[in-house]
């Protein structure tokens, strides 16, 4: 930590701070400026609580230099976390980016879901997405098919072999969701639902944690830390846009810089959801490509068999045809850049 002393701090006050830190094993680096004395202290902050230093006489401010997340941090684990599934799909590290695609909500029309799932599979996608439990801003909007939706996802899985990612909104539904999901999704609205984070932390299934719409990267990684601290280290992060200043142009502001930032500070894989990130169909392709170039370990794309009649997020959902074109275009780019194989992602 960095301790900045008041301009008028006495030698006695400075020595008292230094002694308290040294007595607890901290290494001290003193910097006596013309006006201020700054003390850099390196050690284990669990042994000296920063507030116990901040409250000493003559101390102006205490700043922490170490990130508060530990298990999620690159410092604690240098190698990228790679999450591997029984069918050989791998998410993270230098593996080929994964494609998760499917409708926003699972709807009663199973044929539509199956058409989408088959298209995802045929285009080289690995994971079918679809919400059975839907967090909706308005109580008057479609709330999801719940258990029935999970059944339809299970059926589509058995017919296509795709893995399933689906959202859990409540700890009470977790056993049901975990039975069908290969990856349990925590939605943006629940990124700081700590009880839910702890509950999925006790599951043995990988968790896709979406960034809260107003969450800093630090808060995002601390949410992941909750899951990991509870015992589940298989966390996949998902950038899905944050509240911006111009919702008339895009639904959210897709923070693509978050991808290399996360890779710098964490070993966890991160994917990008340009569908919720932009809310606009025409932006999915450029943002998908930009995400992959930024080092994303995968993409989550909303696709619907009939977007004009979708129960949710039709405006940002691609048709099957548009999804196929997107995949062609992405594959073309990845082939040109040598990203379509093992050791595939750009940044690390
Ligand atoms: C979703 O992926 O279905 C969803 C609701 O997204 P978000 O939590 O990012 O809004
Ligand atoms: Mn959606």
Tab-separated table of C-alpha atoms and ligand atoms in Angstrom:
chain	number	residue	atom	x	y	z
A	1	UNK	CA	0.000	0.000	0.000
A	2	UNK	CA	0.983	3.623	-0.466
A	3	UNK	CA	0.636	5.897	2.545
A	4	UNK	CA	0.559	9.619	1.880
A	5	UNK	CA	1.282	11.669	5.004
A	6	UNK	CA	-0.199	15.111	5.698
A	7	UNK	CA	2.092	18.024	4.729
A	8	UNK	CA	2.592	18.882	8.390
A	9	UNK	CA	3.095	15.321	9.628
A	10	UNK	CA	5.751	15.120	12.355
A	11	UNK	CA	8.697	12.709	12.330
A	12	UNK	CA	7.124	10.987	15.298
A	13	UNK	CA	3.878	10.381	13.371
A	14	UNK	CA	5.794	9.089	10.346
A	15	UNK	CA	7.875	6.757	12.527
A	16	UNK	CA	4.743	5.398	14.191
A	17	UNK	CA	3.285	4.431	10.788
A	18	UNK	CA	6.552	2.868	9.655
A	19	UNK	CA	6.943	0.912	12.901
A	20	UNK	CA	3.430	-0.517	12.741
A	21	UNK	CA	4.032	-1.718	9.190
A	22	UNK	CA	7.519	-3.082	9.848
A	23	UNK	CA	6.346	-4.909	12.968
A	24	UNK	CA	3.945	-6.759	10.654
A	25	UNK	CA	6.582	-7.748	8.138
A	26	UNK	CA	6.100	-4.974	5.583
A	27	UNK	CA	9.073	-3.727	3.540
A	28	UNK	CA	9.217	0.045	3.538
A	29	UNK	CA	10.338	2.466	0.875
A	30	UNK	CA	10.416	6.102	2.044
A	31	UNK	CA	10.013	9.109	-0.190
A	32	UNK	CA	10.516	12.459	1.566
A	33	UNK	CA	9.308	15.169	-0.834
A	34	UNK	CA	9.515	18.914	-0.290
A	35	UNK	CA	5.900	18.991	0.844
A	36	UNK	CA	4.733	15.417	1.468
A	37	UNK	CA	6.200	12.200	2.750
A	38	UNK	CA	5.051	9.128	0.883
A	39	UNK	CA	5.593	5.635	2.273
A	40	UNK	CA	5.437	2.622	-0.030
A	41	UNK	CA	4.773	-0.505	2.050
A	42	UNK	CA	4.966	-3.974	0.565
A	43	UNK	CA	3.510	-6.876	2.485
A	44	UNK	CA	0.400	-8.872	3.299
A	45	UNK	CA	-2.464	-6.463	3.925
A	46	UNK	CA	-4.372	-9.106	5.840
A	47	UNK	CA	-1.815	-8.533	8.634
A	48	UNK	CA	-2.447	-4.789	8.768
A	49	UNK	CA	-5.862	-3.515	7.754
A	50	UNK	CA	-5.459	-0.367	5.602
A	51	UNK	CA	-8.037	1.491	7.712
A	52	UNK	CA	-5.930	0.934	10.834
A	53	UNK	CA	-3.137	2.876	9.083
A	54	UNK	CA	-5.516	5.480	7.624
A	55	UNK	CA	-6.732	6.332	11.124
A	56	UNK	CA	-3.252	7.065	12.509
A	57	UNK	CA	-2.387	10.724	13.211
A	58	UNK	CA	-0.700	12.537	10.332
A	59	UNK	CA	-1.935	10.129	7.623
A	60	UNK	CA	-3.715	11.791	4.716
A	61	UNK	CA	-4.529	8.808	2.511
A	62	UNK	CA	-3.877	5.102	2.071
A	63	UNK	CA	-3.978	3.662	-1.445
A	64	UNK	CA	-3.945	-0.038	-2.248
A	65	UNK	CA	-1.710	-1.165	-5.058
A	66	UNK	CA	-2.683	-4.824	-5.182
A	67	UNK	CA	-5.940	-5.863	-6.843
A	68	UNK	CA	-8.546	-7.030	-4.320
A	69	UNK	CA	-9.336	-10.180	-6.293
A	70	UNK	CA	-6.917	-13.029	-5.716
A	71	UNK	CA	-8.150	-16.307	-7.205
A	72	UNK	CA	-9.234	-14.579	-10.423
A	73	UNK	CA	-6.026	-12.604	-10.780
A	74	UNK	CA	-3.247	-13.172	-13.258
A	75	UNK	CA	-0.840	-12.656	-10.350
A	76	UNK	CA	-2.152	-15.762	-8.632
A	77	UNK	CA	-2.100	-17.909	-11.802
A	78	UNK	CA	0.065	-17.048	-14.779
A	79	UNK	CA	-1.363	-19.598	-17.245
A	80	UNK	CA	-4.745	-19.014	-18.885
A	81	UNK	CA	-7.592	-21.079	-17.492
A	82	UNK	CA	-8.938	-23.470	-20.100
A	83	UNK	CA	-12.356	-25.011	-19.498
A	84	UNK	CA	-12.727	-28.373	-21.148
A	85	UNK	CA	-15.941	-30.292	-21.835
A	86	UNK	CA	-16.418	-34.031	-22.232
A	87	UNK	CA	-16.990	-33.638	-25.998
A	88	UNK	CA	-13.574	-32.010	-26.411
A	89	UNK	CA	-14.711	-28.359	-26.634
A	90	UNK	CA	-12.235	-26.075	-24.888
A	91	UNK	CA	-12.808	-22.464	-23.846
A	92	UNK	CA	-9.868	-20.218	-23.032
A	93	UNK	CA	-6.170	-19.895	-23.633
A	94	UNK	CA	-5.073	-20.177	-27.245
A	95	UNK	CA	-7.891	-22.477	-28.256
A	96	UNK	CA	-10.061	-21.637	-31.232
A	97	UNK	CA	-12.766	-19.149	-30.125
A	98	UNK	CA	-16.070	-20.866	-29.342
A	99	UNK	CA	-19.428	-19.843	-30.756
A	100	UNK	CA	-22.480	-19.852	-28.486
A	101	UNK	CA	-25.631	-19.013	-30.413
A	102	UNK	CA	-29.372	-19.397	-30.191
A	103	UNK	CA	-32.536	-17.521	-29.376
A	104	UNK	CA	-32.827	-14.984	-26.586
A	105	UNK	CA	-35.686	-17.010	-25.059
A	106	UNK	CA	-36.605	-20.632	-25.552
A	107	UNK	CA	-40.131	-20.517	-26.994
A	108	UNK	CA	-42.874	-23.099	-27.299
A	109	UNK	CA	-42.143	-23.658	-31.029
A	110	UNK	CA	-39.639	-26.513	-30.719
A	111	UNK	CA	-39.198	-26.814	-34.480
A	112	UNK	CA	-37.923	-23.237	-34.571
A	113	UNK	CA	-35.432	-23.959	-31.789
A	114	UNK	CA	-34.258	-27.112	-33.524
A	115	UNK	CA	-33.802	-25.264	-36.833
A	116	UNK	CA	-31.603	-22.731	-35.067
A	117	UNK	CA	-29.688	-25.439	-33.181
A	118	UNK	CA	-29.021	-27.372	-36.394
A	119	UNK	CA	-27.801	-24.200	-38.095
A	120	UNK	CA	-25.485	-23.446	-35.167
A	121	UNK	CA	-24.066	-26.956	-35.355
A	122	UNK	CA	-23.724	-26.929	-39.157
A	123	UNK	CA	-21.923	-23.589	-39.087
A	124	UNK	CA	-19.339	-24.945	-36.630
A	125	UNK	CA	-20.826	-23.524	-33.421
A	126	UNK	CA	-20.299	-25.504	-30.253
A	127	UNK	CA	-22.911	-24.239	-27.808
A	128	UNK	CA	-26.659	-23.576	-27.993
A	129	UNK	CA	-27.873	-20.616	-25.938
A	130	UNK	CA	-31.460	-19.939	-24.919
A	131	UNK	CA	-33.138	-18.540	-21.827
A	132	UNK	CA	-35.770	-20.587	-20.032
A	133	UNK	CA	-35.797	-18.248	-17.023
A	134	UNK	CA	-35.852	-14.713	-18.414
A	135	UNK	CA	-34.930	-11.574	-16.476
A	136	UNK	CA	-37.235	-8.965	-18.071
A	137	UNK	CA	-37.312	-5.284	-17.312
A	138	UNK	CA	-41.102	-5.263	-17.524
A	139	UNK	CA	-43.377	-7.752	-15.745
A	140	UNK	CA	-45.687	-7.561	-18.786
A	141	UNK	CA	-43.050	-9.037	-21.110
A	142	UNK	CA	-42.558	-12.750	-21.782
A	143	UNK	CA	-40.998	-14.261	-18.654
A	144	UNK	CA	-39.720	-17.538	-20.107
A	145	UNK	CA	-41.009	-21.099	-20.305
A	146	UNK	CA	-39.027	-22.102	-17.200
A	147	UNK	CA	-39.008	-25.890	-16.671
A	148	UNK	CA	-40.636	-26.536	-20.049
A	149	UNK	CA	-37.928	-24.410	-21.693
A	150	UNK	CA	-35.224	-26.507	-20.032
A	151	UNK	CA	-36.864	-29.643	-21.392
A	152	UNK	CA	-36.776	-28.221	-24.920
A	153	UNK	CA	-33.110	-27.327	-24.537
A	154	UNK	CA	-32.349	-30.861	-23.349
A	155	UNK	CA	-34.157	-32.233	-26.370
A	156	UNK	CA	-32.233	-29.984	-28.772
A	157	UNK	CA	-29.015	-31.059	-27.082
A	158	UNK	CA	-29.792	-34.717	-27.567
A	159	UNK	CA	-30.633	-34.154	-31.242
A	160	UNK	CA	-27.606	-32.005	-32.117
A	161	UNK	CA	-24.899	-32.811	-29.569
A	162	UNK	CA	-24.462	-29.099	-28.876
A	163	UNK	CA	-23.579	-28.024	-25.350
A	164	UNK	CA	-26.178	-25.871	-23.583
A	165	UNK	CA	-25.770	-22.515	-21.871
A	166	UNK	CA	-28.815	-21.174	-20.059
A	167	UNK	CA	-29.482	-18.656	-17.332
A	168	UNK	CA	-30.335	-19.228	-13.696
A	169	UNK	CA	-32.043	-16.358	-11.876
A	170	UNK	CA	-32.721	-17.868	-8.481
A	171	UNK	CA	-30.906	-20.256	-6.168
A	172	UNK	CA	-34.130	-22.276	-5.884
A	173	UNK	CA	-34.031	-23.124	-9.619
A	174	UNK	CA	-30.360	-24.022	-9.617
A	175	UNK	CA	-30.697	-27.819	-9.282
A	176	UNK	CA	-33.130	-27.867	-12.214
A	177	UNK	CA	-30.996	-25.619	-14.415
A	178	UNK	CA	-27.769	-27.456	-13.529
A	179	UNK	CA	-29.339	-30.721	-14.668
A	180	UNK	CA	-29.692	-29.447	-18.249
A	181	UNK	CA	-27.021	-26.754	-18.555
A	182	UNK	CA	-23.447	-27.552	-19.499
A	183	UNK	CA	-22.700	-23.926	-18.656
A	184	UNK	CA	-24.780	-22.025	-16.122
A	185	UNK	CA	-25.337	-18.410	-17.103
A	186	UNK	CA	-25.499	-15.602	-14.581
A	187	UNK	CA	-27.098	-12.646	-16.323
A	188	UNK	CA	-25.953	-9.046	-16.206
A	189	UNK	CA	-28.728	-8.142	-13.764
A	190	UNK	CA	-27.532	-10.753	-11.293
A	191	UNK	CA	-23.799	-10.116	-11.527
A	192	UNK	CA	-23.829	-8.905	-7.952
A	193	UNK	CA	-26.460	-11.274	-6.596
A	194	UNK	CA	-23.993	-12.634	-4.108
A	195	UNK	CA	-26.192	-15.457	-2.831
A	196	UNK	CA	-26.594	-16.705	-6.387
A	197	UNK	CA	-22.845	-16.350	-7.047
A	198	UNK	CA	-22.087	-18.382	-3.928
A	199	UNK	CA	-24.626	-21.013	-4.935
A	200	UNK	CA	-23.177	-21.508	-8.430
A	201	UNK	CA	-19.785	-21.503	-6.727
A	202	UNK	CA	-20.807	-24.755	-5.101
A	203	UNK	CA	-21.771	-26.361	-8.438
A	204	UNK	CA	-19.404	-28.424	-10.513
A	205	UNK	CA	-20.634	-26.907	-13.793
A	206	UNK	CA	-18.797	-24.055	-15.547
A	207	UNK	CA	-20.387	-20.648	-15.048
A	208	UNK	CA	-20.793	-17.925	-17.671
A	209	UNK	CA	-20.763	-14.662	-15.744
A	210	UNK	CA	-22.079	-11.684	-17.662
A	211	UNK	CA	-20.841	-8.202	-16.821
A	212	UNK	CA	-23.360	-5.997	-15.032
A	213	UNK	CA	-24.573	-3.064	-17.139
A	214	UNK	CA	-22.954	-0.581	-14.783
A	215	UNK	CA	-20.132	-2.703	-13.402
A	216	UNK	CA	-16.477	-1.753	-13.449
A	217	UNK	CA	-13.986	-4.412	-14.463
A	218	UNK	CA	-12.869	-4.625	-10.853
A	219	UNK	CA	-16.457	-5.320	-9.714
A	220	UNK	CA	-16.785	-7.858	-12.536
A	221	UNK	CA	-13.672	-9.717	-11.420
A	222	UNK	CA	-14.754	-9.542	-7.781
A	223	UNK	CA	-18.060	-11.158	-8.779
A	224	UNK	CA	-16.032	-13.943	-10.416
A	225	UNK	CA	-13.965	-14.111	-7.235
A	226	UNK	CA	-17.146	-14.863	-5.234
A	227	UNK	CA	-17.847	-17.895	-7.429
A	228	UNK	CA	-14.249	-19.075	-7.232
A	229	UNK	CA	-13.967	-18.490	-3.498
A	230	UNK	CA	-17.059	-20.654	-3.009
A	231	UNK	CA	-15.215	-23.476	-4.767
A	232	UNK	CA	-15.901	-23.267	-8.513
A	233	UNK	CA	-12.914	-22.090	-10.530
A	234	UNK	CA	-14.561	-22.745	-13.902
A	235	UNK	CA	-15.695	-19.211	-14.641
A	236	UNK	CA	-16.097	-17.761	-18.138
A	237	UNK	CA	-16.522	-13.997	-18.234
A	238	UNK	CA	-18.781	-12.315	-20.769
A	239	UNK	CA	-18.590	-8.677	-21.874
A	240	UNK	CA	-22.112	-7.685	-22.974
A	241	UNK	CA	-21.990	-3.924	-23.008
A	242	UNK	CA	-22.414	-1.319	-20.318
A	243	UNK	CA	-24.767	1.625	-20.008
A	244	UNK	CA	-23.528	4.369	-22.294
A	245	UNK	CA	-24.627	7.880	-23.140
A	246	UNK	CA	-26.321	7.144	-26.472
A	247	UNK	CA	-29.015	4.509	-26.256
A	248	UNK	CA	-30.598	5.914	-29.418
A	249	UNK	CA	-27.700	4.533	-31.480
A	250	UNK	CA	-26.850	1.360	-29.570
A	251	UNK	CA	-28.639	-0.461	-26.750
A	252	UNK	CA	-25.451	-0.596	-24.668
A	253	UNK	CA	-21.842	0.432	-25.157
A	254	UNK	CA	-19.835	-2.652	-25.973
A	255	UNK	CA	-16.604	-2.286	-24.026
A	256	UNK	CA	-14.193	-4.239	-26.200
A	257	UNK	CA	-11.196	-2.845	-24.347
A	258	UNK	CA	-12.449	-4.997	-21.463
A	259	UNK	CA	-11.163	-8.050	-23.345
A	260	UNK	CA	-7.434	-7.230	-23.308
A	261	UNK	CA	-7.842	-5.614	-19.886
A	262	UNK	CA	-9.300	-8.844	-18.494
A	263	UNK	CA	-6.548	-10.865	-20.166
A	264	UNK	CA	-4.001	-8.615	-18.492
A	265	UNK	CA	-5.446	-8.839	-15.013
A	266	UNK	CA	-7.047	-12.295	-15.000
A	267	UNK	CA	-6.373	-15.806	-16.267
A	268	UNK	CA	-10.092	-16.463	-16.826
A	269	UNK	CA	-11.498	-16.791	-20.353
A	270	UNK	CA	-13.637	-13.940	-21.653
A	271	UNK	CA	-16.197	-14.039	-24.439
A	272	UNK	CA	-18.163	-11.183	-26.017
A	273	UNK	CA	-21.911	-10.851	-26.594
A	274	UNK	CA	-22.346	-8.284	-29.383
A	275	UNK	CA	-26.120	-8.912	-29.489
A	276	UNK	CA	-26.886	-7.381	-26.099
A	277	UNK	CA	-23.778	-5.214	-26.456
A	278	UNK	CA	-25.219	-3.294	-29.396
A	279	UNK	CA	-28.898	-4.263	-29.699
A	280	UNK	CA	-28.615	-3.817	-33.472
A	281	UNK	CA	-28.429	-6.590	-36.062
A	282	UNK	CA	-26.134	-4.714	-38.427
A	283	UNK	CA	-23.530	-4.245	-35.694
A	284	UNK	CA	-23.165	-7.940	-34.856
A	285	UNK	CA	-20.691	-8.715	-37.625
A	286	UNK	CA	-18.251	-5.818	-37.151
A	287	UNK	CA	-18.338	-6.168	-33.374
A	288	UNK	CA	-17.897	-9.961	-33.551
A	289	UNK	CA	-14.810	-9.512	-35.673
A	290	UNK	CA	-13.470	-6.739	-33.470
A	291	UNK	CA	-14.062	-8.908	-30.394
A	292	UNK	CA	-12.083	-11.780	-31.886
A	293	UNK	CA	-9.275	-9.470	-32.940
A	294	UNK	CA	-9.265	-8.103	-29.377
A	295	UNK	CA	-8.578	-11.604	-28.073
A	296	UNK	CA	-12.053	-12.832	-27.086
A	297	UNK	CA	-12.204	-16.561	-26.378
A	298	UNK	CA	-15.624	-16.807	-27.956
A	299	UNK	CA	-18.833	-15.084	-28.956
A	300	UNK	CA	-22.429	-15.280	-27.813
A	301	UNK	CA	-24.875	-14.435	-30.596
A	302	UNK	CA	-28.677	-14.283	-30.575
A	303	UNK	CA	-30.246	-16.113	-33.519
A	304	UNK	CA	-33.966	-16.711	-34.080
A	305	UNK	CA	-35.858	-18.685	-36.719
A	306	UNK	CA	-38.283	-15.750	-37.100
A	307	UNK	CA	-36.907	-12.634	-35.344
A	308	UNK	CA	-39.922	-10.477	-36.247
A	309	UNK	CA	-42.063	-12.703	-34.049
A	310	UNK	CA	-39.506	-13.455	-31.301
A	311	UNK	CA	-40.782	-13.306	-27.708
A	312	UNK	CA	-37.746	-11.228	-26.739
A	313	UNK	CA	-34.889	-9.319	-28.372
A	314	UNK	CA	-36.081	-9.838	-31.939
A	315	UNK	CA	-34.502	-6.557	-33.075
A	316	UNK	CA	-30.998	-7.747	-32.269
A	317	UNK	CA	-31.497	-11.391	-33.266
A	318	UNK	CA	-30.077	-12.644	-36.545
A	319	UNK	CA	-32.076	-14.823	-38.879
A	320	UNK	CA	-30.587	-18.241	-39.588
A	321	UNK	CA	-29.490	-16.937	-42.986
A	322	UNK	CA	-27.800	-13.901	-41.443
A	323	UNK	CA	-26.126	-16.135	-38.868
A	324	UNK	CA	-24.748	-18.362	-41.640
A	325	UNK	CA	-23.398	-15.290	-43.428
A	326	UNK	CA	-21.865	-14.069	-40.179
A	327	UNK	CA	-20.129	-17.396	-39.608
A	328	UNK	CA	-18.783	-17.428	-43.176
A	329	UNK	CA	-17.446	-13.941	-42.732
A	330	UNK	CA	-15.911	-14.682	-39.309
A	331	UNK	CA	-14.333	-17.915	-40.564
A	332	UNK	CA	-12.947	-16.124	-43.552
A	333	UNK	CA	-11.316	-13.558	-41.309
A	334	UNK	CA	-10.013	-16.178	-38.892
A	335	UNK	CA	-8.573	-18.267	-41.741
A	336	UNK	CA	-6.810	-15.227	-43.163
A	337	UNK	CA	-5.361	-14.457	-39.749
A	338	UNK	CA	-4.522	-18.078	-38.901
A	339	UNK	CA	-6.961	-18.051	-35.995
A	340	UNK	CA	-9.106	-20.982	-37.033
A	341	UNK	CA	-7.059	-23.686	-35.410
A	342	UNK	CA	-5.366	-24.589	-32.151
A	343	UNK	CA	-3.357	-21.663	-30.811
A	344	UNK	CA	-5.921	-19.414	-32.331
A	345	UNK	CA	-6.746	-16.339	-30.277
A	346	UNK	CA	-4.982	-13.081	-30.998
A	347	UNK	CA	-4.244	-11.583	-27.625
A	348	UNK	CA	-3.226	-13.375	-24.475
B	1	LIG	C1	-29.296	-13.112	-22.120
B	1	LIG	O1	-28.170	-13.446	-22.498
B	1	LIG	O2	-30.312	-13.753	-22.392
B	1	LIG	C2	-29.469	-11.904	-21.302
B	1	LIG	C3	-30.589	-11.669	-20.649
B	1	LIG	O3	-28.415	-11.110	-21.340
B	1	LIG	P1	-27.891	-10.017	-20.249
B	1	LIG	O4	-27.941	-10.700	-18.923
B	1	LIG	O5	-26.495	-9.733	-20.732
B	1	LIG	O6	-28.802	-8.844	-20.373
B	2	LIG	MN1	-31.656	-11.369	-25.111
